[in-house]
Amino acid sequence: MTKDLKDSFNAAGSGRRPGAPGAAASVSGGIGTSGAGRGTATGGTSSGGSGVGEAPPAPAALAAKVRTLAPSMTRSMQRVAEAVAGDPAGCAALTVTGLAELTGTSEATVVRTARLLGYPGYRDLRLALAGLAAQQQSGRAPAVTADIAVDDPIADVVAKLAYDEQQTLADTAAGLDTVQLGAAVTALAGARRIDIYGVGASGLVAQDLAQKLLRIGLVAHAHSDPHLAVTNAVQLRSGDAAVAISHSGSTGDIIEPLRVAFDHGATTVAITGRPDGPVSQYADHVLTTSTARETDLRPAAMSSRTSQLLVVDCLFIGVMQRTYESAAPALAASYEALAHRHSPRTR
Amino acid sequence: MTKDLKDSFNAAGSGRRPGAPGAAASVSGGIGTSGAGRGTATGGTSSGGSGVGEAPPAPAALAAKVRTLAPSMTRSMQRVAEAVAGDPAGCAALTVTGLAELTGTSEATVVRTARLLGYPGYRDLRLALAGLAAQQQSGRAPAVTADIAVDDPIADVVAKLAYDEQQTLADTAAGLDTVQLGAAVTALAGARRIDIYGVGASGLVAQDLAQKLLRIGLVAHAHSDPHLAVTNAVQLRSGDAAVAISHSGSTGDIIEPLRVAFDHGATTVAITGRPDGPVSQYADHVLTTSTARETDLRPAAMSSRTSQLLVVDCLFIGVMQRTYESAAPALAASYEALAHRHSPRTR
DNA sequence: GTCACACTTGAAAGATATTTTCGTCCGCTG
DNA sequence: CAGCGGACGAAAATATCTTTCAAGTGTGAC
């Protein structure tokens, strides 16, 4: 709509993707103002044959990607992305000029959009589109994406909500960068101490993660109080880890402690729906959650929470794998300890 | 002259595509069209000697077609066709020049082969190839039902976890009693005050619900402290509501406050995975969450949380529907109030 | 309120890829 | 063995994609 906004981060954003499109590995690269260039732990993994970026042509993940990246697109690009996501088959049949005309933009914009979506150029996007179309064709047709209405019967609410959340999960899984995830897991698994920041709805996710990590014997703490978070962040140093959870990616109360942790040498992880947001500046590893449309009856907080929780679960399982020797007994012990809190057996 | 012929080709090509992009509504429509959509009029055009010329762009039957047409092909064309049928994915990645080199032929031959196979040109063959590859790919993907193992690569963890949680959601939705849910919604929507009990992982769900209800102007409070919970429960009376969340259904710390609330005349709701457990004794309405198997690496807390959250979301949306007049403005106001907590601007 | 800056955008130039044309060469037939 | 028909590829012609650049537009600063 009238959400025109231009942003100062874009400078950072575009600077972040230098030559190759979507070089996620270097997300936090040189952005940190605090000098002290910290190499990203992820190193130069992957990077396939040709100079193409690490992002492999996403086959089915495209719709998810569009949704995730939409907020960081310009108006024209959004129009293009929308057309592409809405009718893959139709767009696959169009040349770059045709698609430009259809969306009322220019060829340059179409190419730019393709780049943003992770393809080397429009040609490759088109190929992926053809693949996607074929999949949809063979797959299922019944997509009941209807929004929830005020007068929907309760049974419909349940069905729609469940469907939406499933969709969110699929999107999130598809859009999650496993390289970044792996790096984040490594950081957490080896951390001396883990601080987790989150406020509002994200605060609960932060607590969830902290609870889980504590259960497997790691030293983790979730902070919802911005002041205390910063105060604690100062204590962090190399070998520690900090995780920031913010859907918007621009929550000041979250960014500040993460920045402090970053500056003090801790390995930092951001879980956000806006990987181009300010919070990523101070994150060694960025994990992207899906951004679903919100409606009157369905606050964004709902799907972002679902998405965040999946990411957090993945993190947790990953950490548990790495520390299985010590984690499994610790987890068992925590169950043991709780047993007596339950009423006798009710089978 | 020849130019005219070619133009007619193009006209045919674009003529076939116009509908789809225009109306983004029909997602699969487009492909169906292209699959079946034979440009009959133009189809017969030129296209080499054999009568096969006008066959529609083959969807998946490409391999068969290659075999059928092979006899009528020249040696060079056969080489091309063979390569295409043998490795659709690989060939889709090649330009006409690349494929010519690979097969030791020329561009012209490749194009001729594409024509023989029923496509307007190589470009379209390539698109079809991409689609074919995608189908093959997706065909052999869907088996991720296995449990998560200690040595699973991180990508598998993500896929399995997402799949599991999706399953949990589906189960929960299927098992949810909408009558009970409706009754619980009514109780909450009209309550003077709402207390919510949950400890441990369920405590976060309780807080989530409380947060949401508060946002739409209801008086809700989540209690994790058993003592305070009971203390507060004593204050409840008819016209109030209490919600207990416990996966096991036998958590003493949760049952006690619910009992007190029940005895004092409040309408009580239990969200539990064990509807036959003790907690249900004191619940006017029982909402059942799904109970997924747990494994070494996947604590039950994880899926129970997913399930509980869906139930809680349904409750919330239901309440919101009932109180839309007052809820919507309240929700909007809460967003408004948070706006300044975010960094300047984000697109 | 005005200015300057930065970002977005499309037009057009520049590069690739595809298609067509056309001449050569091979193999076959008489 | 000469003549013929067609396969084949090189290169021109065209379409398509990509990049560059300058103008337009909105935003924040002063």
Coordinates of C-alpha atoms in Angstrom, one line a residue, chain B residues 7-254:
Chain B
D7 CA 6.1 -14.6 -36.7
S8 CA 3.2 -16.9 -37.0
F9 CA 4.9 -19.2 -34.7
N10 CA 5.4 -16.6 -32.2
A11 CA 1.9 -15.4 -32.5
A12 CA 0.8 -18.9 -31.8
G13 CA 3.1 -19.2 -28.9
S14 CA 2.0 -16.0 -27.2
G15 CA -1.6 -16.6 -28.1
R16 CA -1.5 -19.7 -26.1
R17 CA -0.2 -18.0 -23.0
P18 CA -2.3 -14.9 -22.7
G19 CA -5.1 -16.1 -20.5
A20 CA -3.2 -17.4 -17.6
P21 CA -1.1 -14.4 -16.5
G22 CA -4.0 -12.1 -16.8
A23 CA -6.0 -13.8 -14.2
A24 CA -3.7 -15.0 -11.6
A25 CA -6.5 -16.8 -9.9
S26 CA -6.1 -20.1 -11.7
V27 CA -2.9 -21.4 -10.5
S28 CA -3.0 -24.8 -12.1
G29 CA -5.1 -23.6 -14.9
G30 CA -2.2 -22.2 -16.7
I31 CA -0.3 -25.4 -16.8
G32 CA -3.2 -27.5 -17.7
T33 CA -3.7 -25.2 -20.6
S34 CA -0.2 -25.6 -21.7
G35 CA -0.2 -29.3 -21.3
A36 CA -3.4 -29.9 -23.2
G37 CA -3.4 -26.6 -25.0
R38 CA -2.5 -27.5 -28.4
G39 CA -2.2 -24.6 -30.7
T40 CA -4.2 -26.7 -33.1
A41 CA -4.3 -24.0 -35.6
T42 CA -0.6 -23.4 -35.6
G43 CA 0.3 -26.9 -34.5
G44 CA 0.2 -28.3 -37.9
T45 CA 2.5 -25.8 -39.1
S46 CA 5.6 -26.8 -40.8
S47 CA 7.3 -29.1 -38.5
G48 CA 9.1 -31.8 -40.3
G49 CA 8.1 -34.6 -42.4
S50 CA 6.8 -37.1 -40.0
G51 CA 3.2 -36.7 -39.0
V52 CA 4.0 -36.4 -35.4
G53 CA 4.6 -32.7 -35.7
E54 CA 1.5 -31.4 -34.0
A55 CA 1.6 -33.4 -30.8
P56 CA 1.3 -31.1 -27.8
P57 CA 4.3 -30.3 -25.7
A58 CA 4.9 -33.5 -24.0
P59 CA 4.5 -33.3 -20.2
A60 CA 6.1 -36.3 -18.8
A61 CA 5.8 -38.6 -21.7
L62 CA 9.0 -37.3 -23.2
A63 CA 11.0 -40.4 -22.8
A64 CA 8.3 -42.4 -24.6
K65 CA 8.1 -39.9 -27.3
V66 CA 11.8 -40.0 -27.9
R67 CA 11.6 -43.7 -28.3
T68 CA 8.7 -43.4 -30.7
L69 CA 10.3 -40.8 -32.8
A70 CA 13.8 -42.2 -32.7
P71 CA 13.5 -44.1 -36.0
S72 CA 12.5 -41.1 -37.9
M73 CA 15.4 -39.1 -36.6
T74 CA 18.8 -38.7 -38.2
R75 CA 21.8 -39.8 -36.4
S76 CA 22.7 -36.5 -34.9
M77 CA 19.2 -35.9 -33.8
Q78 CA 19.1 -39.2 -32.1
R79 CA 22.2 -38.3 -30.1
V80 CA 20.5 -35.2 -28.9
A81 CA 17.2 -36.9 -28.1
E82 CA 19.1 -39.5 -26.2
A83 CA 20.9 -37.0 -24.1
V84 CA 17.7 -35.2 -23.4
A85 CA 15.8 -38.3 -22.4
G86 CA 18.7 -39.6 -20.4
D87 CA 19.3 -36.6 -18.2
P88 CA 16.5 -34.1 -18.3
A89 CA 17.7 -32.2 -15.4
G90 CA 21.2 -31.9 -16.7
C91 CA 20.1 -30.8 -20.2
A92 CA 17.7 -28.3 -18.8
A93 CA 20.7 -26.5 -17.4
L94 CA 22.4 -26.3 -20.8
T95 CA 22.0 -23.7 -23.4
V96 CA 21.4 -24.7 -27.0
T97 CA 25.1 -24.3 -27.6
G98 CA 26.0 -26.3 -24.6
L99 CA 23.8 -29.2 -25.6
A100 CA 25.2 -29.0 -29.1
E101 CA 28.7 -29.4 -27.8
L102 CA 27.8 -32.1 -25.4
T103 CA 26.3 -34.2 -28.1
G104 CA 28.9 -33.2 -30.6
T105 CA 26.4 -31.6 -32.9
S106 CA 25.4 -28.1 -33.8
E107 CA 22.8 -25.7 -32.5
A108 CA 20.7 -26.1 -35.6
T109 CA 20.4 -29.8 -35.0
V110 CA 19.4 -29.3 -31.4
V111 CA 16.7 -27.0 -32.5
R112 CA 15.6 -29.4 -35.2
T113 CA 15.3 -32.1 -32.6
A114 CA 13.3 -29.9 -30.3
R115 CA 10.9 -29.2 -33.2
L116 CA 10.6 -32.9 -33.9
L117 CA 9.7 -33.5 -30.4
G118 CA 6.8 -31.1 -30.7
Y119 CA 8.1 -27.9 -29.2
P120 CA 8.2 -24.6 -31.0
G121 CA 11.9 -24.4 -30.3
Y122 CA 14.6 -25.3 -28.0
R123 CA 13.6 -22.8 -25.4
D124 CA 10.3 -24.5 -24.8
L125 CA 11.9 -27.9 -24.8
R126 CA 14.2 -26.7 -22.1
L127 CA 11.3 -25.5 -20.0
A128 CA 9.5 -28.8 -20.3
L129 CA 12.8 -30.5 -19.3
A130 CA 12.9 -28.4 -16.2
G131 CA 9.4 -29.4 -15.3
L132 CA 10.1 -33.0 -15.9
A133 CA 13.2 -32.9 -13.7
A134 CA 11.2 -31.2 -11.0
Q135 CA 8.6 -33.9 -11.1
Q136 CA 11.1 -36.7 -11.0
Q137 CA 12.7 -34.9 -8.1
S138 CA 9.5 -34.5 -6.1
G139 CA 8.5 -38.0 -6.9
R140 CA 11.2 -39.6 -4.9
A141 CA 11.3 -37.1 -2.0
P142 CA 8.4 -37.6 0.3
A143 CA 9.6 -40.3 2.6
V144 CA 10.8 -38.6 5.7
T145 CA 8.7 -40.3 8.2
A146 CA 11.5 -41.8 10.0
D147 CA 12.6 -40.8 13.5
I148 CA 15.3 -38.4 13.9
A149 CA 18.6 -40.1 14.4
V150 CA 21.7 -38.8 16.2
D151 CA 23.7 -38.7 13.0
D152 CA 21.0 -37.2 10.7
P153 CA 22.4 -34.3 8.7
I154 CA 20.9 -31.0 9.7
A155 CA 18.8 -30.7 6.6
D156 CA 17.0 -34.0 7.4
V157 CA 16.4 -32.8 10.9
V158 CA 14.6 -29.7 9.6
A159 CA 12.5 -31.8 7.2
K160 CA 11.6 -34.4 9.7
L161 CA 10.8 -31.9 12.4
A162 CA 8.7 -29.8 10.1
Y163 CA 6.9 -32.9 8.9
D164 CA 6.3 -34.1 12.5
E165 CA 4.9 -30.8 13.6
Q166 CA 2.6 -30.6 10.6
Q167 CA 1.4 -34.1 11.5
T168 CA 0.8 -33.0 15.0
L169 CA -1.2 -30.1 13.9
A170 CA -3.4 -32.2 11.6
D171 CA -3.9 -34.7 14.4
T172 CA -4.9 -32.0 16.8
A173 CA -7.3 -30.4 14.5
A174 CA -8.9 -33.7 13.7
G175 CA -9.2 -34.6 17.3
L176 CA -10.5 -31.3 18.6
D177 CA -14.1 -31.4 19.8
T178 CA -15.6 -28.3 18.3
V179 CA -18.6 -28.4 20.7
Q180 CA -16.3 -28.2 23.7
L181 CA -14.2 -25.6 22.0
G182 CA -17.3 -23.5 21.3
A183 CA -18.4 -23.8 24.9
A184 CA -14.9 -22.8 26.1
V185 CA -14.9 -19.8 23.8
T186 CA -18.2 -18.7 25.1
A187 CA -17.0 -19.0 28.6
L188 CA -13.8 -17.0 28.0
A189 CA -15.5 -14.4 25.8
G190 CA -17.9 -13.5 28.6
A191 CA -15.7 -13.9 31.5
R192 CA -15.1 -11.1 33.9
R193 CA -11.6 -12.4 34.6
I194 CA -9.6 -15.3 33.2
D195 CA -6.9 -17.2 35.1
I196 CA -4.6 -19.5 33.2
Y197 CA -2.5 -22.2 34.8
G198 CA 0.5 -23.9 33.3
V199 CA 4.0 -24.9 34.4
G200 CA 7.1 -25.9 32.5
A201 CA 6.6 -26.0 28.8
S202 CA 2.9 -25.6 29.2
G203 CA 3.6 -22.4 31.2
L204 CA 4.8 -20.8 28.0
V205 CA 1.6 -21.7 26.3
A206 CA -0.4 -20.3 29.2
Q207 CA 1.5 -17.1 28.9
D208 CA 1.0 -17.0 25.2
L209 CA -2.8 -17.3 25.7
A210 CA -2.7 -14.6 28.4
Q211 CA -0.7 -12.2 26.2
K212 CA -3.2 -12.6 23.4
L213 CA -6.3 -12.2 25.5
L214 CA -4.8 -9.1 27.1
R215 CA -4.2 -7.6 23.7
I216 CA -7.9 -7.7 22.9
G217 CA -8.9 -6.1 26.1
L218 CA -9.8 -9.1 28.3
V219 CA -8.6 -9.5 31.8
A220 CA -6.4 -12.5 31.7
H221 CA -3.5 -13.7 33.7
A222 CA -1.1 -16.7 33.4
H223 CA 0.2 -18.3 36.6
S224 CA 3.3 -20.4 36.8
D225 CA 3.6 -20.3 40.5
P226 CA 1.4 -22.9 42.0
H227 CA 1.0 -21.0 45.3
L228 CA 0.1 -17.8 43.6
A229 CA -2.2 -19.7 41.3
V230 CA -4.2 -21.1 44.1
T231 CA -4.2 -17.8 46.0
N232 CA -5.7 -16.2 42.9
A233 CA -8.1 -19.0 42.2
V234 CA -9.7 -18.4 45.5
Q235 CA -10.8 -15.0 44.2
L236 CA -12.7 -16.5 41.3
R237 CA -16.4 -16.9 41.2
S238 CA -19.2 -17.5 38.9
G239 CA -18.8 -15.5 35.7
D240 CA -15.0 -16.0 35.8
A241 CA -13.1 -18.5 33.8
A242 CA -10.0 -20.7 34.5
V243 CA -7.9 -22.5 32.0
A244 CA -5.6 -25.3 33.0
I245 CA -2.9 -26.5 30.6
S246 CA -1.2 -29.8 31.2
H247 CA 0.0 -32.3 28.8
S248 CA 0.0 -35.1 31.2
G249 CA -3.3 -34.1 32.7
S250 CA -1.9 -35.1 36.1
T251 CA 0.3 -32.2 37.1
G252 CA -0.6 -31.6 40.7
D253 CA 0.5 -28.0 40.5
I254 CA -2.1 -27.4 37.9

